[in-house]
PDB file of C-alpha atoms in Angstrom:
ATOM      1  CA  UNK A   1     -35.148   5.807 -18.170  1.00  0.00           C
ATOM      2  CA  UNK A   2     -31.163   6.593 -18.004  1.00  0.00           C
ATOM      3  CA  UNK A   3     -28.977   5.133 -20.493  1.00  0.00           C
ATOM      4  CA  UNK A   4     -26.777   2.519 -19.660  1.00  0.00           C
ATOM      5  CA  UNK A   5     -22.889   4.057 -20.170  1.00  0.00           C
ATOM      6  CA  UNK A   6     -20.887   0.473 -19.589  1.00  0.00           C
ATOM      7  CA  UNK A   7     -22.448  -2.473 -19.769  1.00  0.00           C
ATOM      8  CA  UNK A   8     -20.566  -5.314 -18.265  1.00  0.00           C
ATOM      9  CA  UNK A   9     -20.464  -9.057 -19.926  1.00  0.00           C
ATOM     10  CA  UNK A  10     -18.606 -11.228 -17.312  1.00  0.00           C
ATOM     11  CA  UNK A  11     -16.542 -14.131 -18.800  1.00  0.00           C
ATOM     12  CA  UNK A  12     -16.754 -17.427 -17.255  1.00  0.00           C
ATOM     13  CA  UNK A  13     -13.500 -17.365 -16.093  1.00  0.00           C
ATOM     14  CA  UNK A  14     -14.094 -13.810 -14.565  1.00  0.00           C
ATOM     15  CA  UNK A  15     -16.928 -15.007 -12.947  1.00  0.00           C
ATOM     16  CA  UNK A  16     -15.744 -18.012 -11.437  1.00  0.00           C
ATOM     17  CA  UNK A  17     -12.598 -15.372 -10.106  1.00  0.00           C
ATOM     18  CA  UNK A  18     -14.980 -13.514  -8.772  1.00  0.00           C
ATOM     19  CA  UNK A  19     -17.040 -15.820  -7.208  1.00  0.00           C
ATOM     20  CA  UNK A  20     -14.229 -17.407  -5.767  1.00  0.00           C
ATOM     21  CA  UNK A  21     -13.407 -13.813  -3.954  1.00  0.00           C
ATOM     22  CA  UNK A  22     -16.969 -13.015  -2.225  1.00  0.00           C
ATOM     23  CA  UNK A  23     -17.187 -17.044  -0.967  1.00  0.00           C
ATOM     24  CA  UNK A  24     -13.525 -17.048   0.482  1.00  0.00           C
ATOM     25  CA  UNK A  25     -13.790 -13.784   2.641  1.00  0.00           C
ATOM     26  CA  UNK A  26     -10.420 -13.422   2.796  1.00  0.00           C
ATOM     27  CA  UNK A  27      -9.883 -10.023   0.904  1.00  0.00           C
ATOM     28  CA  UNK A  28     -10.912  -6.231   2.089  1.00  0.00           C
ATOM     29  CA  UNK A  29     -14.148  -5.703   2.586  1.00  0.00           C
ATOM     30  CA  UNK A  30     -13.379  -3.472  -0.412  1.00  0.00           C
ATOM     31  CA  UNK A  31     -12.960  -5.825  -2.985  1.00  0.00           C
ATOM     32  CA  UNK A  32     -15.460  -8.191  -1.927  1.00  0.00           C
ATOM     33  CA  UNK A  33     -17.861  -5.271  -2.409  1.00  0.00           C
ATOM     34  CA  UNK A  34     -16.862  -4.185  -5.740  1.00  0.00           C
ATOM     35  CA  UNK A  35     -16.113  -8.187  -6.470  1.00  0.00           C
ATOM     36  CA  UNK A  36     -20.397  -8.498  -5.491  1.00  0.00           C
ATOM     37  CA  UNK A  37     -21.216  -4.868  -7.713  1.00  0.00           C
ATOM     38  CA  UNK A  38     -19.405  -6.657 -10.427  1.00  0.00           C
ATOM     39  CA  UNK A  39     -21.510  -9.972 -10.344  1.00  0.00           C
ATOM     40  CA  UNK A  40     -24.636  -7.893  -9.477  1.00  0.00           C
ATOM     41  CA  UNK A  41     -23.661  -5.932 -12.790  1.00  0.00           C
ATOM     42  CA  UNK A  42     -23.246  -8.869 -15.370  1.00  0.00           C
ATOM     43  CA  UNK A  43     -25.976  -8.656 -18.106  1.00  0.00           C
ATOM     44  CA  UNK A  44     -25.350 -12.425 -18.759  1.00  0.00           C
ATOM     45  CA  UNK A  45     -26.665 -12.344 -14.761  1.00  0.00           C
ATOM     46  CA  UNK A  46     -30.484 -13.761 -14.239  1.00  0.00           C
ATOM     47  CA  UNK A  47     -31.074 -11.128 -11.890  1.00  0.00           C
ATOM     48  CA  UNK A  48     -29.751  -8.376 -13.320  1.00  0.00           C
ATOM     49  CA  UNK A  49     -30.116  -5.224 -10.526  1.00  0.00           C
ATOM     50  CA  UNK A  50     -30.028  -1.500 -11.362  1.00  0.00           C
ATOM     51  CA  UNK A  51     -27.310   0.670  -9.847  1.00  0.00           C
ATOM     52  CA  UNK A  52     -30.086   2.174  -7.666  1.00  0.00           C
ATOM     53  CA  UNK A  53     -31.582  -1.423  -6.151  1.00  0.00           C
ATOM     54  CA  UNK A  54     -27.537  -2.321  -6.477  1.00  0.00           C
ATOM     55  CA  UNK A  55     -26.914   0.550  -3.552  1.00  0.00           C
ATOM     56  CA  UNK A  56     -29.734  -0.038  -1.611  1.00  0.00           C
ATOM     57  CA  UNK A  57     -28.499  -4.061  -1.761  1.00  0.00           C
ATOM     58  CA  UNK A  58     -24.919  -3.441  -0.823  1.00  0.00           C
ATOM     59  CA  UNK A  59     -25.385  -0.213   1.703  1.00  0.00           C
ATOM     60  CA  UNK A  60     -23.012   2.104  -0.593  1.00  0.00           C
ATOM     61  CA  UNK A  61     -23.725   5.095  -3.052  1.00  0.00           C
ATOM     62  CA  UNK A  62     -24.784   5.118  -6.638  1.00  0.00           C
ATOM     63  CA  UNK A  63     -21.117   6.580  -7.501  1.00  0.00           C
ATOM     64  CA  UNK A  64     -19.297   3.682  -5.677  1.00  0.00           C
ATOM     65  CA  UNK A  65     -21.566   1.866  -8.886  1.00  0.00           C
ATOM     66  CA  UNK A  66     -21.054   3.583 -11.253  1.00  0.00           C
ATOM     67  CA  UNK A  67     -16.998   4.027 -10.316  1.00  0.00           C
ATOM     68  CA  UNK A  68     -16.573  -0.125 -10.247  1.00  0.00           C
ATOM     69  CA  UNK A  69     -18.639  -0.200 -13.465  1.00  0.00           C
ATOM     70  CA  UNK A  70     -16.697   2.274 -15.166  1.00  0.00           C
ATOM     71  CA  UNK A  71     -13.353   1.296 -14.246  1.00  0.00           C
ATOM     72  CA  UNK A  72     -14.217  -2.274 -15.319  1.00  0.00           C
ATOM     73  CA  UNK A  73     -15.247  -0.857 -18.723  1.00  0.00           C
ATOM     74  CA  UNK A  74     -12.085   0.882 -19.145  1.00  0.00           C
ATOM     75  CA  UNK A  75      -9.069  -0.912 -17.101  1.00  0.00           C
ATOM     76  CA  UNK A  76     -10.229  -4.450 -16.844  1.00  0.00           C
ATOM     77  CA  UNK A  77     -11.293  -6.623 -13.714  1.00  0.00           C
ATOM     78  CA  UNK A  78      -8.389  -6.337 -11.910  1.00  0.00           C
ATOM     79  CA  UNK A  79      -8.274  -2.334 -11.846  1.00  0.00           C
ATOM     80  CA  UNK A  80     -11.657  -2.297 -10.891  1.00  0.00           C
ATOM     81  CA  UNK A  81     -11.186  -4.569  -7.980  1.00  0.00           C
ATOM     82  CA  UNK A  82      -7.754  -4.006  -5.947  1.00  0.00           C
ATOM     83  CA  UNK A  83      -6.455  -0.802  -5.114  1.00  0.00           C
ATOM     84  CA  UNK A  84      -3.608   0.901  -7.235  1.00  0.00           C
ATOM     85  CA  UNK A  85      -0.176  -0.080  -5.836  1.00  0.00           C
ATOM     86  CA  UNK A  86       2.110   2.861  -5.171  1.00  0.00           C
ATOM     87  CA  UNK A  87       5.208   3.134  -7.557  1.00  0.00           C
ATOM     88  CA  UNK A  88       7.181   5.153  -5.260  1.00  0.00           C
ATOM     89  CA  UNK A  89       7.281   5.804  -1.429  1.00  0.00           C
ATOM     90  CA  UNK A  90       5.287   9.256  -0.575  1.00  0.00           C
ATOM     91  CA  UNK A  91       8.897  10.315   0.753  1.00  0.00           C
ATOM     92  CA  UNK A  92      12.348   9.059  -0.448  1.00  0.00           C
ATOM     93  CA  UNK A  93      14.112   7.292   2.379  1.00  0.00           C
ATOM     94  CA  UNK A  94      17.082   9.461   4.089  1.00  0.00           C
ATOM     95  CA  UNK A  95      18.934   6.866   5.312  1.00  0.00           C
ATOM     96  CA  UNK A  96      20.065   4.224   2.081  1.00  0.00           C
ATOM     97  CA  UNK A  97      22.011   0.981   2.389  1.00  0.00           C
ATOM     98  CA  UNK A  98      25.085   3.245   2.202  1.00  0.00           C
ATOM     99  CA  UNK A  99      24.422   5.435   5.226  1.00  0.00           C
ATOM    100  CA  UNK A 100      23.463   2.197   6.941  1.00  0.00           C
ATOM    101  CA  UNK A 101      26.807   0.798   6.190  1.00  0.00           C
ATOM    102  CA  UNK A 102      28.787   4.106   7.322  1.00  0.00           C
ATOM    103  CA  UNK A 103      26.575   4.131  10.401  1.00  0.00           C
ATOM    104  CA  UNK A 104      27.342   0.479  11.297  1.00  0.00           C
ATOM    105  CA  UNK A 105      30.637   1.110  10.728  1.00  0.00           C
ATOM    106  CA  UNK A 106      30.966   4.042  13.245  1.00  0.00           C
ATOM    107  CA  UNK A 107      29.370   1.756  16.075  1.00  0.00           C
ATOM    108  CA  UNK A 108      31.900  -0.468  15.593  1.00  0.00           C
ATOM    109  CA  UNK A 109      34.621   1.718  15.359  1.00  0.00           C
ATOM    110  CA  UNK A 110      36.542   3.628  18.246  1.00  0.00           C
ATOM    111  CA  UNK A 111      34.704   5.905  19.706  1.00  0.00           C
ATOM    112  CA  UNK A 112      35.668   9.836  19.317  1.00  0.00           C
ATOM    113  CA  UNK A 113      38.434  11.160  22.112  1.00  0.00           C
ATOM    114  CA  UNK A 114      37.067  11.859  25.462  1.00  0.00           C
ATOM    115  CA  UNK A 115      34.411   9.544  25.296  1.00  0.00           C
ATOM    116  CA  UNK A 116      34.494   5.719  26.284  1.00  0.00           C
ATOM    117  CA  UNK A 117      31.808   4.583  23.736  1.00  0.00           C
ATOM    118  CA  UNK A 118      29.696   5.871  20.870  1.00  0.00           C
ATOM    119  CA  UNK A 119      25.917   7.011  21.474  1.00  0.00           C
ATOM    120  CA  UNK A 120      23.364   7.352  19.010  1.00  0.00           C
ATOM    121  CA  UNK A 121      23.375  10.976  19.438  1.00  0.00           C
ATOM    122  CA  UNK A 122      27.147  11.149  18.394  1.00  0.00           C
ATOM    123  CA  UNK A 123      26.813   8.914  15.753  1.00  0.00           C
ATOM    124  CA  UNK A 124      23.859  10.956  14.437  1.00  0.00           C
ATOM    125  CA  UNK A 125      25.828  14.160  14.709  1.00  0.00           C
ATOM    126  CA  UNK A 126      29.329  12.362  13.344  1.00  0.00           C
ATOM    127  CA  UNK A 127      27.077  11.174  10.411  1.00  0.00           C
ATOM    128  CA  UNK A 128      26.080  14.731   9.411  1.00  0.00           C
ATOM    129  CA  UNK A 129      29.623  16.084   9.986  1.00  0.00           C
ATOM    130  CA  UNK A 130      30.833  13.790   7.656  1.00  0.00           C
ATOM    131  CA  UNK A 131      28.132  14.882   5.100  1.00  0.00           C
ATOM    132  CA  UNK A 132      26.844  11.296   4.905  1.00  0.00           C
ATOM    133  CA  UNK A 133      23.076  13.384   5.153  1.00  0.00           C
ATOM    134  CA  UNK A 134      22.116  16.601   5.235  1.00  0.00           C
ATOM    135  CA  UNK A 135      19.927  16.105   8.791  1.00  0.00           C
ATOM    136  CA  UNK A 136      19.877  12.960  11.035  1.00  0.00           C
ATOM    137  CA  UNK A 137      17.634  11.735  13.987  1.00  0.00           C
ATOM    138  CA  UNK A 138      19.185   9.837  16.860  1.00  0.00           C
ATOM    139  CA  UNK A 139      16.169   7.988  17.428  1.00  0.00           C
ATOM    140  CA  UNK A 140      17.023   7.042  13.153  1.00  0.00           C
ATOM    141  CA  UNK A 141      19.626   5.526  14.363  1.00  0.00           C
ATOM    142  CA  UNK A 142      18.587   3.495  17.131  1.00  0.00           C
ATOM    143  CA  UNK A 143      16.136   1.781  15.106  1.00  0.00           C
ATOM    144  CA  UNK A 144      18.602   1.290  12.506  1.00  0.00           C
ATOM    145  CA  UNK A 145      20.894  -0.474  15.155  1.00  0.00           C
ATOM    146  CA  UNK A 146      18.365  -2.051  16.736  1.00  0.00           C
ATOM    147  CA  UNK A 147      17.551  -3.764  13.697  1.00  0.00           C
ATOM    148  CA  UNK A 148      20.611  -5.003  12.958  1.00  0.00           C
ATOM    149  CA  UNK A 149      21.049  -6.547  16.335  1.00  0.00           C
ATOM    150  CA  UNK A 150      24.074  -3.706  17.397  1.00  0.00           C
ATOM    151  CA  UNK A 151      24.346  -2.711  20.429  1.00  0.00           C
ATOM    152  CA  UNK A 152      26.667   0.468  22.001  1.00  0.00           C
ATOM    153  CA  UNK A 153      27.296  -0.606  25.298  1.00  0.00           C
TER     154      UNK A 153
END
């Protein structure tokens, strides 16, 4: 028989949270699986399933088990439920509330000579000539006017 690495003791409290999660529905699919693995995993539990009959139960694999289990052992309930929140974007933003301002500001401004009014693809290329960004898109700065309710005509 395999050893048991983590064993899991459920606090009331914990339980109750987690109870609370499966019965509502309202969370991923995810957690309400690992929220169920959990509960299934308590050795306070009555019916206290193996990580094999656990898998066959909830229609996922033995390491999806033993993952929950041992990320409950190590990082709390909370870890071993939800998903890790990003602590940075997967790509800084070009455009910052600066550039924002400095484009705004050149679509309300006169227009360069020879043209009656601005267009996003001057704007874009004025933007980079003034070294505001190394690289801009016109379609950038639509959205960015578009959002703030500008429009160039």
């Amino acid at each position: 028989m395999a050893s048991i690495k983590h064993v899991i003791e459920l606090s009331g409290e914990e339980k109750e949270q987690l109870k609370a999660i499966v019965s509502k529905g309202t969370e991923s699919a995810q957690t309400i699986l690992r929220a169920n693995i959990l509960l299934a995993s308590d050795r306070n539990n009555k019916k206290h399933l193996t990580v094999v009959e656990m898998a066959e139960a909830f229609h996922c694999a033995t390491g999806t088990i033993q993952k929950v289990r041992t990320s409950y052992a190590n990082n709390g309930m909370e870890a071993a439920i939800r998903r890790k929140q990003r602590e940075t974007p997967p790509r800084q933003p070009k455009v910052t509330g600066d550039v924002e301002a400095h484009i705004i500001a050149l679509a309300c401004g006169e227009p360069p000579e020879g043209y009656s009014r601005w267009t996003v693809r001057l704007i874009s290329e004025k933007c980079v000539e003034l070294g505001y960004v190394e690289s801009l898109s016109h379609m950038t700065v639509q959205r960015l006017l578009k959002k703030t309710n500008l429009s160039l005509t």
